[in-house]
PDB file of N, CA and C in Angstrom:
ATOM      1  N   UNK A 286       0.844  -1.176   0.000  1.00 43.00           N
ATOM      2  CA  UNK A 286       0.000   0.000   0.000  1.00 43.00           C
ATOM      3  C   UNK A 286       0.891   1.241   0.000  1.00 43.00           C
ATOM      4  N   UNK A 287       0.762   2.109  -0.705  1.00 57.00           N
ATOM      5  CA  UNK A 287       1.988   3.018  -0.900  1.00 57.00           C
ATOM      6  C   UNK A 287       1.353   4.192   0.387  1.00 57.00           C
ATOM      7  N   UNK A 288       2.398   5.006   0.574  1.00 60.00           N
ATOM      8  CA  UNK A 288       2.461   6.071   1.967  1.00 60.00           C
ATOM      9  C   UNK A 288       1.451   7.356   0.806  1.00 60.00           C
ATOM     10  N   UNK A 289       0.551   7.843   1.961  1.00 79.00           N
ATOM     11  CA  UNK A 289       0.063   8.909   1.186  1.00 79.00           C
ATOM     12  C   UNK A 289      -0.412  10.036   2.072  1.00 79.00           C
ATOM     13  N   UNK A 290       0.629  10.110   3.437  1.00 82.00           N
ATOM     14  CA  UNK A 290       0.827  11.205   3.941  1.00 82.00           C
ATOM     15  C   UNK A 290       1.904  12.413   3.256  1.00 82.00           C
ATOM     16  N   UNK A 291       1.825  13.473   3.906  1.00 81.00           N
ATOM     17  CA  UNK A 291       2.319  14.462   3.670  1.00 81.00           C
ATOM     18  C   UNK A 291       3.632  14.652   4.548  1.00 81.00           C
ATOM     19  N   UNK A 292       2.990  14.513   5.650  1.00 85.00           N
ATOM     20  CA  UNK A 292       3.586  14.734   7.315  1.00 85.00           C
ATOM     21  C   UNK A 292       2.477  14.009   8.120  1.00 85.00           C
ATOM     22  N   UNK A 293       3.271  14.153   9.216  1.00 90.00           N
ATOM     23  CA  UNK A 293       2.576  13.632  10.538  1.00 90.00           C
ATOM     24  C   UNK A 293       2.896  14.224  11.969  1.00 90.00           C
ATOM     25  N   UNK A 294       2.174  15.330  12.361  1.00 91.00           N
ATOM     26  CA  UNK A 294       2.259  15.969  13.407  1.00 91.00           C
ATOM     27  C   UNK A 294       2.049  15.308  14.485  1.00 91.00           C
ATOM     28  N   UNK A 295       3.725  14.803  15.786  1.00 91.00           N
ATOM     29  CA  UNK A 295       3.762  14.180  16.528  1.00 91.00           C
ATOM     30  C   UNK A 295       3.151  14.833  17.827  1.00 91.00           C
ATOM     31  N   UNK A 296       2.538  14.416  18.580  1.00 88.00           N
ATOM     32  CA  UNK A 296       2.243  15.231  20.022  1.00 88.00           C
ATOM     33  C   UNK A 296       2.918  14.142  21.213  1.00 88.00           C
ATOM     34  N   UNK A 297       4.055  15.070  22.117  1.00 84.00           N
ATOM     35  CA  UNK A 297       4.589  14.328  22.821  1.00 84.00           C
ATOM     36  C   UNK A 297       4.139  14.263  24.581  1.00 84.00           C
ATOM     37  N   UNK A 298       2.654  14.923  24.585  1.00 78.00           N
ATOM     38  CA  UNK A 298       2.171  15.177  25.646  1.00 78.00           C
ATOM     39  C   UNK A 298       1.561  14.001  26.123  1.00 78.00           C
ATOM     40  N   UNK A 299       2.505  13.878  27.519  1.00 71.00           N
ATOM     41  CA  UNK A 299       1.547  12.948  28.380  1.00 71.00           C
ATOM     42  C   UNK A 299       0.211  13.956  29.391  1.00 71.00           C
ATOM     43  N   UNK A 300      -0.569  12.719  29.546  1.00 67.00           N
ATOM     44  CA  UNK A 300      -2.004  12.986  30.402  1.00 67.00           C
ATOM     45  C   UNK A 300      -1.866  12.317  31.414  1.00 67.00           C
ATOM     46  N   UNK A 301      -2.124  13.261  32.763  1.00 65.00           N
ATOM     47  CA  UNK A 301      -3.041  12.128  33.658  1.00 65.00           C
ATOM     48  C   UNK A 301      -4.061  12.044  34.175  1.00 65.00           C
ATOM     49  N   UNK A 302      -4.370  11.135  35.323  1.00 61.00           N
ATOM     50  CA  UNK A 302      -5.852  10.477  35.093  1.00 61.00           C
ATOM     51  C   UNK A 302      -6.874  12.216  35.272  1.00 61.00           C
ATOM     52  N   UNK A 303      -6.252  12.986  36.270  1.00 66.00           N
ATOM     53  CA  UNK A 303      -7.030  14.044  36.768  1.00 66.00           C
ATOM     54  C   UNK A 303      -7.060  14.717  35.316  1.00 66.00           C
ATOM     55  N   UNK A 304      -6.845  14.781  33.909  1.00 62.00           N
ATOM     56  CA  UNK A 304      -7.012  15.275  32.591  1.00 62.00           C
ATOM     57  C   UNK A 304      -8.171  15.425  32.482  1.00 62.00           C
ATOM     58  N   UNK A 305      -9.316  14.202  32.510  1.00 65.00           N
ATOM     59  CA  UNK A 305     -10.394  13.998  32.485  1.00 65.00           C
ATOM     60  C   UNK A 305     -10.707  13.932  31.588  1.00 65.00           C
ATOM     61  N   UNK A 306     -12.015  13.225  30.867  1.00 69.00           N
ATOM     62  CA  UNK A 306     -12.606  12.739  29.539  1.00 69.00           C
ATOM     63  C   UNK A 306     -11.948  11.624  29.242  1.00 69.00           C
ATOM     64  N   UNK A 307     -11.430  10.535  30.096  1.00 73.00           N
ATOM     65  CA  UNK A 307     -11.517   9.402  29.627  1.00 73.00           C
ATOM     66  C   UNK A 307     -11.624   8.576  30.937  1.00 73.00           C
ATOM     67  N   UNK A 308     -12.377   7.985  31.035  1.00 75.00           N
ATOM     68  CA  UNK A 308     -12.349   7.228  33.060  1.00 75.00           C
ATOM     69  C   UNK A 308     -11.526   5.772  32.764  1.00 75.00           C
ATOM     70  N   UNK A 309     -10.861   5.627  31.986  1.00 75.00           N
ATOM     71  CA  UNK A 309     -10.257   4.310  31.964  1.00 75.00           C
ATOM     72  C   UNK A 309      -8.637   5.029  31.404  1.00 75.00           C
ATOM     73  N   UNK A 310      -8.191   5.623  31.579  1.00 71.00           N
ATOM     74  CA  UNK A 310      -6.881   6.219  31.168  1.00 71.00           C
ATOM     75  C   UNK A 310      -6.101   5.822  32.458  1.00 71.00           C
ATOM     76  N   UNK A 311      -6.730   5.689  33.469  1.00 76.00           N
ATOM     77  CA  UNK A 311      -5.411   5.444  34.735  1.00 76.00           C
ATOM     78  C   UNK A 311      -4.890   3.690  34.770  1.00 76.00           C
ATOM     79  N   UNK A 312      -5.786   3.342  33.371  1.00 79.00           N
ATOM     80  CA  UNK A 312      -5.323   1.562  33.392  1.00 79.00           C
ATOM     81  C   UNK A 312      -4.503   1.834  33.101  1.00 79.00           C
ATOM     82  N   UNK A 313      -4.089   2.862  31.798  1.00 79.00           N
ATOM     83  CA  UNK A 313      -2.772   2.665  30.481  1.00 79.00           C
ATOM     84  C   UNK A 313      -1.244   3.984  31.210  1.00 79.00           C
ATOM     85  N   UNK A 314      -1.938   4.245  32.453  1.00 78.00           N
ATOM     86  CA  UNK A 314      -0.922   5.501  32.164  1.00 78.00           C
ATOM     87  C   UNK A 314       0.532   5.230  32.675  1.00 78.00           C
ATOM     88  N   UNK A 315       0.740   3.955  33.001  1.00 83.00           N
ATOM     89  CA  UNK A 315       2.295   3.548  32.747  1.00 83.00           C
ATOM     90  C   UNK A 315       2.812   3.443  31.464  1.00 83.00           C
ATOM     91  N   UNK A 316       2.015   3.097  30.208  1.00 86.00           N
ATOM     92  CA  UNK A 316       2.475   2.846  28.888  1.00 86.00           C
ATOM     93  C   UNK A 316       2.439   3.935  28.171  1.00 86.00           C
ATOM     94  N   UNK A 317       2.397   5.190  28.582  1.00 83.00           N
ATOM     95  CA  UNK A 317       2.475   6.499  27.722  1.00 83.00           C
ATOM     96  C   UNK A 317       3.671   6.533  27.378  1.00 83.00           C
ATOM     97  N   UNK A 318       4.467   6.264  27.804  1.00 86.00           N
ATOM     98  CA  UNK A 318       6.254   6.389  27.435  1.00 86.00           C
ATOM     99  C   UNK A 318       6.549   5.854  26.046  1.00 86.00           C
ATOM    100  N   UNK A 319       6.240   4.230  26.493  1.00 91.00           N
ATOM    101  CA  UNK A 319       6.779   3.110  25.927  1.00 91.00           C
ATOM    102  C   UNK A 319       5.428   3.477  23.936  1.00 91.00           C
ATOM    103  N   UNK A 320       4.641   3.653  24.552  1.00 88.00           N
ATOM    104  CA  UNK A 320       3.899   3.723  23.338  1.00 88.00           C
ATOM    105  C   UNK A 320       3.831   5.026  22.430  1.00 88.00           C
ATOM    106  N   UNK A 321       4.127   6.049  22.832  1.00 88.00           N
ATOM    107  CA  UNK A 321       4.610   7.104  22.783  1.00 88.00           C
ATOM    108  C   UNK A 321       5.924   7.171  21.836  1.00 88.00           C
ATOM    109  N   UNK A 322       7.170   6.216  22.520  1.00 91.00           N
ATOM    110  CA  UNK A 322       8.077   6.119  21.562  1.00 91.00           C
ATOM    111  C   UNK A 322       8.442   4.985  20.235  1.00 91.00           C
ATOM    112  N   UNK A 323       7.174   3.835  20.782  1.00 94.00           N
ATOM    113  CA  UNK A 323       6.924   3.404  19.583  1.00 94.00           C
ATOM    114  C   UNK A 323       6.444   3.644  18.424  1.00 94.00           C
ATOM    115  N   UNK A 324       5.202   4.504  18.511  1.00 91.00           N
ATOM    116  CA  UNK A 324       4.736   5.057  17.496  1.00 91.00           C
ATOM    117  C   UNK A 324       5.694   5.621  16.786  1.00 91.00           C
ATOM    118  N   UNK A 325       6.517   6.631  17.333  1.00 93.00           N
ATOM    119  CA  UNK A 325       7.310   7.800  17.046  1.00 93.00           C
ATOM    120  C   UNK A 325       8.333   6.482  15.823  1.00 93.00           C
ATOM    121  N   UNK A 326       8.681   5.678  16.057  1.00 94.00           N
ATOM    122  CA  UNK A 326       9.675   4.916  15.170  1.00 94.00           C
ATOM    123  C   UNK A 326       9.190   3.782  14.665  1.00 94.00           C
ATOM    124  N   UNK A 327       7.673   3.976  14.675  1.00 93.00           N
ATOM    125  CA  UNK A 327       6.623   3.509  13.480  1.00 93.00           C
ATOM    126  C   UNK A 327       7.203   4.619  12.155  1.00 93.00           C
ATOM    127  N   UNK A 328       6.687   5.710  12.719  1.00 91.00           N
ATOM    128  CA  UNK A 328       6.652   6.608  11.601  1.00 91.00           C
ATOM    129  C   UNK A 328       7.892   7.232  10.990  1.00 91.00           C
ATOM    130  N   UNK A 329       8.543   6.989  12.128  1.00 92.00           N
ATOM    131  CA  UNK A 329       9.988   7.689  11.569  1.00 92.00           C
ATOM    132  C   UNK A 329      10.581   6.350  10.271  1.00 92.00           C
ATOM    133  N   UNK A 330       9.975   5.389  10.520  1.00 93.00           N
ATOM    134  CA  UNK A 330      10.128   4.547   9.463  1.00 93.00           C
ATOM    135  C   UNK A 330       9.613   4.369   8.540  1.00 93.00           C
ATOM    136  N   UNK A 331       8.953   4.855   8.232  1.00 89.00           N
ATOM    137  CA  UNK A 331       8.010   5.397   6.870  1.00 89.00           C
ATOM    138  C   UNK A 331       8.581   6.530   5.660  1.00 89.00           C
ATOM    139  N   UNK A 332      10.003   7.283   6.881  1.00 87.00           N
ATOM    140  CA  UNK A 332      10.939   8.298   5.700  1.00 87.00           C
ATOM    141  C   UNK A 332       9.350   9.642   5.726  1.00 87.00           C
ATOM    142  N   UNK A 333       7.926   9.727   6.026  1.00 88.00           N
ATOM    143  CA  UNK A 333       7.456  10.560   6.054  1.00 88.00           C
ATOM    144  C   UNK A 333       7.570  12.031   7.058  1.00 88.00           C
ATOM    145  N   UNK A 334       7.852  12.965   6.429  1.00 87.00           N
ATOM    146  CA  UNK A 334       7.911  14.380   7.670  1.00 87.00           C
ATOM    147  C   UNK A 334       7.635  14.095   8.868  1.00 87.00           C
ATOM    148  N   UNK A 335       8.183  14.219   9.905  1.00 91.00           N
ATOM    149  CA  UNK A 335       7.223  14.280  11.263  1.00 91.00           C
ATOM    150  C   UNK A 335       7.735  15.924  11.755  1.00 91.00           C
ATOM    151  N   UNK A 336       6.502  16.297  11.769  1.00 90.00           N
ATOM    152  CA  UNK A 336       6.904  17.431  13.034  1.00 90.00           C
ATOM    153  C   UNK A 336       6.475  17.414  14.671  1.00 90.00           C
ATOM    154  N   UNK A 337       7.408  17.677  15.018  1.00 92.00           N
ATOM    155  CA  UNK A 337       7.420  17.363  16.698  1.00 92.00           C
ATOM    156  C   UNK A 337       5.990  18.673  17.513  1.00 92.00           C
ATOM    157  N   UNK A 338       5.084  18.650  17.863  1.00 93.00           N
ATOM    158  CA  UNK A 338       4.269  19.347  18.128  1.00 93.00           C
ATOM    159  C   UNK A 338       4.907  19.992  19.343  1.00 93.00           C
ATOM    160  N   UNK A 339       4.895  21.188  19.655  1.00 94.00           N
ATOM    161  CA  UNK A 339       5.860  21.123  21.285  1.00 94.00           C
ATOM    162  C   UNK A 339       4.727  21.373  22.322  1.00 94.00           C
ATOM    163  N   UNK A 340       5.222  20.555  23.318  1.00 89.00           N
ATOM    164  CA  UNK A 340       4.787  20.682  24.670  1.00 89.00           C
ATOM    165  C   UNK A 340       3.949  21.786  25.102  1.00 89.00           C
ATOM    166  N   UNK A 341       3.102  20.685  25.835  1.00 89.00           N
ATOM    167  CA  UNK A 341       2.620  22.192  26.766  1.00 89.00           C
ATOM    168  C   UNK A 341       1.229  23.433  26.127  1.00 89.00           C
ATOM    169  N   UNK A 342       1.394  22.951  24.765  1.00 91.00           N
ATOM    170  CA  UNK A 342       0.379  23.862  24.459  1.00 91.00           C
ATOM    171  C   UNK A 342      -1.177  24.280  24.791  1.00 91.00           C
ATOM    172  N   UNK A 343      -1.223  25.578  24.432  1.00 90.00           N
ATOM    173  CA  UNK A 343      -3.265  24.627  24.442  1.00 90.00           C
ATOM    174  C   UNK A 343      -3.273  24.480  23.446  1.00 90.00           C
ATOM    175  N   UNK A 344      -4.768  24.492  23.054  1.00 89.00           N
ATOM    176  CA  UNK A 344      -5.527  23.579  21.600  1.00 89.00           C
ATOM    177  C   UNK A 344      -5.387  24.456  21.435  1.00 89.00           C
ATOM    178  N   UNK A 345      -5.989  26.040  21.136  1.00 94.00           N
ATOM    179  CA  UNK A 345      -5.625  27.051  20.074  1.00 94.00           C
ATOM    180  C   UNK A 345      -4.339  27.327  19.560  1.00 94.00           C
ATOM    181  N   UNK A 346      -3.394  26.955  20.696  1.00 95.00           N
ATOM    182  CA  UNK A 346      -1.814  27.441  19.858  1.00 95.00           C
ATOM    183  C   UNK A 346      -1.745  26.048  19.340  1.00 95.00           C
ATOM    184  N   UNK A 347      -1.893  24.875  19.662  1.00 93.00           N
ATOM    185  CA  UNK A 347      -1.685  23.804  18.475  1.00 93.00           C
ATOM    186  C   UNK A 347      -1.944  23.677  17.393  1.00 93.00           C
ATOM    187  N   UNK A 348      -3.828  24.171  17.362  1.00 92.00           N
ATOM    188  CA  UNK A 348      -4.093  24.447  15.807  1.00 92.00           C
ATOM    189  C   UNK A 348      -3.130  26.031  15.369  1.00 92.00           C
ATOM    190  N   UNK A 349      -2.597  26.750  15.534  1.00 93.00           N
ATOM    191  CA  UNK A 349      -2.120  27.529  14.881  1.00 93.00           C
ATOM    192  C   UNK A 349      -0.478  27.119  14.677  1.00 93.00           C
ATOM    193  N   UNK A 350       0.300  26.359  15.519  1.00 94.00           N
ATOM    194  CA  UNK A 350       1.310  25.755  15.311  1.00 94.00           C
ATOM    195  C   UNK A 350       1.117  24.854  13.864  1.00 94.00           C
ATOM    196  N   UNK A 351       0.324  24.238  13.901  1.00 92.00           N
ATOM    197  CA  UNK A 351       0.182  23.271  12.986  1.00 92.00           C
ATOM    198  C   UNK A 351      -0.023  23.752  11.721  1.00 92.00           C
ATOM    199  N   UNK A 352      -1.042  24.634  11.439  1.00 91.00           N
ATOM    200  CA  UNK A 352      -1.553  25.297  10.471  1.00 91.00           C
ATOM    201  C   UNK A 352      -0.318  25.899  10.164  1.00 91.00           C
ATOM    202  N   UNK A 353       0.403  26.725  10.727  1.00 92.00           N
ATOM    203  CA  UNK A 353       1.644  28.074  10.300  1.00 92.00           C
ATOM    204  C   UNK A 353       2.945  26.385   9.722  1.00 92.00           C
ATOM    205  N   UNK A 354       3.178  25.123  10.146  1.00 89.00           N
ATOM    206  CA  UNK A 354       4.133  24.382  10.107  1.00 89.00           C
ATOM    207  C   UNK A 354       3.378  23.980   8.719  1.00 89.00           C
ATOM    208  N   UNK A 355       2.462  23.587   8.424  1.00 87.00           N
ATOM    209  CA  UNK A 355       1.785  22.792   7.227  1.00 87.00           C
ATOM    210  C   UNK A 355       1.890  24.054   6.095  1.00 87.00           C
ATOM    211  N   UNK A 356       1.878  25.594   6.065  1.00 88.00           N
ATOM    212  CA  UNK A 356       1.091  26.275   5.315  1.00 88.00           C
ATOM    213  C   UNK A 356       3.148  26.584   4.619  1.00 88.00           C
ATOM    214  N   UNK A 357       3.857  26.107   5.509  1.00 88.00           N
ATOM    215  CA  UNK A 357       5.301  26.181   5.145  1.00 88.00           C
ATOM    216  C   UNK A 357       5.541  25.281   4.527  1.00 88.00           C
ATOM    217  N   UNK A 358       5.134  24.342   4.770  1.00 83.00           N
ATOM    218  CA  UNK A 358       5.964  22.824   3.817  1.00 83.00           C
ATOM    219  C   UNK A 358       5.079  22.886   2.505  1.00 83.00           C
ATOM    220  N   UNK A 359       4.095  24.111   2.211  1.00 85.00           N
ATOM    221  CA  UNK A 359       3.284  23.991   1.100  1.00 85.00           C
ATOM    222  C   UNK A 359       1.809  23.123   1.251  1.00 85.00           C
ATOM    223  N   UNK A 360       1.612  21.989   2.221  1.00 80.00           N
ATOM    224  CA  UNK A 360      -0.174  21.374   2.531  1.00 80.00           C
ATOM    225  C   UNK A 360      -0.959  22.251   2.606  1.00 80.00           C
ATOM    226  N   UNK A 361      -1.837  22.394   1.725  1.00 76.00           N
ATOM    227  CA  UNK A 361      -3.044  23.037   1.948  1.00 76.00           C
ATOM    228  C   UNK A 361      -4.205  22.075   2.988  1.00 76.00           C
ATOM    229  N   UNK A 362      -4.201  22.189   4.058  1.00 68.00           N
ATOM    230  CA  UNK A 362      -4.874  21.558   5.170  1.00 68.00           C
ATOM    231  C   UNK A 362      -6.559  22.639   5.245  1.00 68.00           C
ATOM    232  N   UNK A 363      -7.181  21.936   4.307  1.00 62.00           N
ATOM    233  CA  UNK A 363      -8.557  22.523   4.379  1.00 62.00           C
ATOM    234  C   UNK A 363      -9.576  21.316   4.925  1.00 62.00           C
TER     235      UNK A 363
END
């Protein structure tokens, strides 16, 4: 199946249980690490863009991080 991303905007934020909106997150929250850096070298093996989302944000500066990082590499993300 051929790759038919562009990029893939990584988010390296862990949650915990007090995050809220998920009541079963305090099963998994030892494996945020481990799954976290698997993914990450899922994709890094694919040779597709990753951009590292940074820390800490809220959701409005993420969508504008993202949008200003995509509108540079040329994706029109409509």
């Amino acid at each position: 199946m051929p790759i038919t991303y562009s990029a893939v905007v990584h988010c390296r934020d862990h949650y915990d249980q007090e995050a809220g909106g998920d009541q079963f997150r305090g099963k998994v929250l030892d494996l945020q690490s481990a799954t976290e850096a698997a993914v990450y070298e899922a994709i890094r093996a694919t040779n597709v863009p990753i951009f590292d989302l940074p820390q800490g944000l809220t959701t409005q500066a993420r969508v504008e991080w993202i949008a200003k990082h995509l509108h540079l590499l040329g994706i029109n993300a409509h």
